[in-house]
Amino acid sequence: MASLQFPLTPLTHSSPTSNSTNPHPQSTTLHKHHQILYNSYFKHISFASKQGKLQEAINILLELDSQSFEIGADVYGDLLQGCVYDRNLHLGKQIHSRIVKKGESLVQNGYIETKLVVFYAKCDQLDVALKLFSRVVEQNVFSWAAVIGVYCRLGFLENALLGFCEMVENGFEGDNFVIPNVLKACGGLLMVEFGKGVHGYVVKMGFEDCVFVASSLVDMYGKCGELEDARKVFDEMPKRNVVTWNSIMASYSQNGMYEEAIRVFVDMRKEDVQPSVVTMVSFLSATANLCAVEEGKQGHSIAILNRLDEGNIVGTSLINLYSKTGLVKEAEKVFSKMSKKDIVAWNLMLSCYLQDQNMEKALSLCSDMLLERLKFDSVTMTLIATGAGDIQNLKLGKETHCYCIRNNLMFDMAVASSIIDMYAKCNKIYNTRRVFSSLQTKDLVLWNTLLAAYAEIGSSGETLKLFYQMQLEGIPPNVVTWNSVILAFLKNGQVKEAMTSFSEMESFGVEPNLITHTILITGLVQNGCVDEAITIFIEMQEKGIKPNSVSVVGILSACKNRASLQLGKAIHGYVLRHEMHMNSVLATSMVDMYAKCGNINQSRKVFDMILVKQLPLYNAMISGYAIHGCHSEAIAIFRELKNEGVTPDSITFTHVLSACRHCGLITEGLEIFVSMVTEYDVAPSIEHYGCVVSLLSKCGKFEAFRLVKNMPFKPDSRILGSLLVSCREHNEIDIAKHLAENLSKLEPNNSGNYTALSNAYAANEMWDEVSDLRSLMKEKGIKKNPGCSWVQIGKELHVFVANDRSHSQSDEIYAMLALLRREMQVFVNF
């Protein structure tokens, strides 16, 4: 951009001989001396202004004034430029006042007019800048650049584009300072077609080789989601600086292509381009979103080596990385080393503790914030309210609510939404509705929060009522609203209504998204509609919606319910092909699916693939081994869990005791039962007692009765059923009758209880009683549920029930069974 030229004002100095027609030679010499002195002063002012030494420049100006020099536009122009560099609005206004006092000749000087427009624009004084701009007699590219720039900085992007159009229509050509601002406005407004037009203008004017213009093009295309165009501009650039690399990296990150962003960073390192703070922020953000711990740590090292970790911006990015990847200690180290912590850093550290569910440290951090005389902002209170809701701490939630009221924070929609959500999570739906009703302004987010609260408790009627009410109040529903309606129906078991709402969305101009499909898949599985869930899963992929880990977990549940190993393997293949991150929840569901579909070996392979194992994964593997009767393997996993320093919970002990019960391991089972209280301070539940009672009963131990008598719970049907089995082993017919009577009251239609009593009679050859019991079952219409098995061939599932001949190939099947039975008898006789 050419420098702004100023007119040289002829230097005049008052003297006794100034009116002479033919000046004396001595006067001419004196005039030259003063000209040299003025030029010297001007150079000092110009140098001091550029160096940010404004006070020194002002002192020289006062010196000139005291010597009665006529100060020209050049001096005031440089002083104003110095105020621009220093963003010193107060001093710039004082200089403006001196200019006005000097008279119209200086005020209407084109150079000064432009400098004043630039000064006020750079200081973000939009109204003043526009007022002065309208008075400029001869507008130029510099004043236009200043106005377009201030429009962009203050977010008036449409005005910036209109200004550019008017500028071009008035015959001015945009330069490499104007065009980047115009492209920034295009990116902010997502006006890619306008941006392409500007791109054509760039090529026409020959600016495509300018690194600043090209970087702005990359940034514009990236913000508009046109990544191929962004990459094309990037690849065709003859020279690239760090700003260019940052632009393409940010483009990939903003569009969720985090792996590509990391690859760009690697290429940048290969080109030996030194990273900037912006580079490290983009890279660390990409690694955080991918939970790429190792790559993130390498980025941390690079930031340290380049001394980029000392500022707040990189520090907060590092805390964000370690927070998202669960590395709390590393986040604490970064936080403690930050010399100056702003509210963003404190809030990120608070978020880290809350994600780790460490409310004690979170509240301690809040106390430290107050000691540092930092005031909680809306983000802080939103985080605390959310954390209180997650752990259902109503007392803390109410305290947070009170603080927000006292500090006038309830007008912030994010805070209000988090308070409403907190009461909902604490099962205080009345308080939820009351807070919502108390708010004067209700936006779409607040309505959606309230709808979600009623949806979670399955109150489909109230959810639907609110759905219509918000529309009557002029708030159109979006996809989040519809998702809550569908969830409410599914929670209430209204599958048909949920499917109808799903179908109606598109007719209302709302496109179902990933969350919509995930809610539907999970809800259908929970309501036993497995086939429908699988259909939705297939349809969402046909629509181009890529499933996430939650969707996959939902469809894996369908595989478990149908015991469809083939479908489960297909889902596992999908996860591998699409390189989905195998997080703890997904891995746990995968292990559980393979175990319940009969492939315990594959279950173990998935388990071994996970390097950092969490408790739910251990529990799933122990449960799988227990189901398959692999007691030694289940106990081995339990020991491995303890060796790794993972604390077992109530569920862990239920699964381990279940494994001992299946295999009759009395000693091991009792030892584990005792260790619950003595080692881990886990209070035994009725499920744990049930496992031990069943274990003792199956092994013919009468101690089962003693345990039931001394346990702190009233025995349920499962425990009574286990005792009934024990009676059969000990020929305790009277006790068996008594237990059967109690069971018939608890479960009057459970055929298993009658069967157990019948078996006890049969074991003691009490055939009349067996006959009477069967007659009683027939009178009550109680039938024993027949056992069934199934096998999947291709996509077809074949179910077999005892004495069932409905299958099309039943004759061939029973013939094969007869053949097998005959061969088995031959083998036994042999």
PDB file of C-alpha atoms in Angstrom, residues 4 45-46 49-50 54 57-58 61 72-99 106 109 111-120 122-123 132:
ATOM      1  CA  LEU A   4      -0.176   8.594   2.528  1.00  0.00           C
ATOM      2  CA  ILE A  45       8.488  14.359  16.483  1.00  0.00           C
ATOM      3  CA  SER A  46       8.144  11.788  13.710  1.00  0.00           C
ATOM      4  CA  SER A  49       5.769   9.130  17.534  1.00  0.00           C
ATOM      5  CA  LYS A  50       6.827   5.970  15.715  1.00  0.00           C
ATOM      6  CA  LEU A  54       4.284  10.386  22.583  1.00  0.00           C
ATOM      7  CA  ALA A  57       6.785  14.263  20.801  1.00  0.00           C
ATOM      8  CA  ILE A  58       4.233  16.510  22.544  1.00  0.00           C
ATOM      9  CA  LEU A  61       5.363  20.316  19.718  1.00  0.00           C
ATOM     10  CA  GLY A  72       1.945  22.344   9.559  1.00  0.00           C
ATOM     11  CA  ALA A  73      -0.170  19.323   8.757  1.00  0.00           C
ATOM     12  CA  ASP A  74       2.913  17.108   8.654  1.00  0.00           C
ATOM     13  CA  VAL A  75       3.519  17.458  12.400  1.00  0.00           C
ATOM     14  CA  TYR A  76      -0.099  16.888  13.422  1.00  0.00           C
ATOM     15  CA  GLY A  77      -0.341  13.961  11.014  1.00  0.00           C
ATOM     16  CA  ASP A  78       2.628  12.204  12.606  1.00  0.00           C
ATOM     17  CA  LEU A  79       1.297  12.861  16.099  1.00  0.00           C
ATOM     18  CA  LEU A  80      -2.059  11.379  15.179  1.00  0.00           C
ATOM     19  CA  GLN A  81      -0.295   8.371  13.678  1.00  0.00           C
ATOM     20  CA  GLY A  82       1.581   7.930  16.954  1.00  0.00           C
ATOM     21  CA  CYS A  83      -1.750   7.951  18.798  1.00  0.00           C
ATOM     22  CA  VAL A  84      -2.952   5.257  16.379  1.00  0.00           C
ATOM     23  CA  TYR A  85       0.073   3.077  17.185  1.00  0.00           C
ATOM     24  CA  ASP A  86      -0.506   3.563  20.914  1.00  0.00           C
ATOM     25  CA  ARG A  87      -4.340   3.516  20.651  1.00  0.00           C
ATOM     26  CA  ASN A  88      -4.224   6.669  22.792  1.00  0.00           C
ATOM     27  CA  LEU A  89      -7.719   8.063  22.292  1.00  0.00           C
ATOM     28  CA  HIS A  90      -7.428  10.741  24.987  1.00  0.00           C
ATOM     29  CA  LEU A  91      -4.272  12.311  23.554  1.00  0.00           C
ATOM     30  CA  GLY A  92      -5.583  12.040  20.011  1.00  0.00           C
ATOM     31  CA  LYS A  93      -8.678  14.020  20.988  1.00  0.00           C
ATOM     32  CA  GLN A  94      -6.454  16.753  22.466  1.00  0.00           C
ATOM     33  CA  ILE A  95      -4.485  16.967  19.219  1.00  0.00           C
ATOM     34  CA  HIS A  96      -7.792  17.120  17.325  1.00  0.00           C
ATOM     35  CA  SER A  97      -8.831  20.048  19.519  1.00  0.00           C
ATOM     36  CA  ARG A  98      -5.564  21.920  18.715  1.00  0.00           C
ATOM     37  CA  ILE A  99      -6.203  21.326  15.010  1.00  0.00           C
ATOM     38  CA  LEU A 106      -5.912  23.031   8.783  1.00  0.00           C
ATOM     39  CA  ASN A 109      -6.660  19.894   4.896  1.00  0.00           C
ATOM     40  CA  TYR A 111      -4.197  14.966   4.691  1.00  0.00           C
ATOM     41  CA  ILE A 112      -5.445  15.873   8.181  1.00  0.00           C
ATOM     42  CA  GLU A 113      -9.022  14.845   7.333  1.00  0.00           C
ATOM     43  CA  THR A 114      -7.837  11.384   6.327  1.00  0.00           C
ATOM     44  CA  LYS A 115      -5.566  11.060   9.367  1.00  0.00           C
ATOM     45  CA  LEU A 116      -8.433  11.924  11.711  1.00  0.00           C
ATOM     46  CA  VAL A 117     -10.722   9.336  10.058  1.00  0.00           C
ATOM     47  CA  VAL A 118      -7.984   6.707  10.363  1.00  0.00           C
ATOM     48  CA  PHE A 119      -7.271   7.651  14.002  1.00  0.00           C
ATOM     49  CA  TYR A 120     -10.889   7.425  15.198  1.00  0.00           C
ATOM     50  CA  LYS A 122      -8.442   2.536  14.606  1.00  0.00           C
ATOM     51  CA  CYS A 123      -9.616   3.500  18.104  1.00  0.00           C
ATOM     52  CA  LEU A 132     -15.646  12.820   9.854  1.00  0.00           C
TER      53      LEU A 132
END
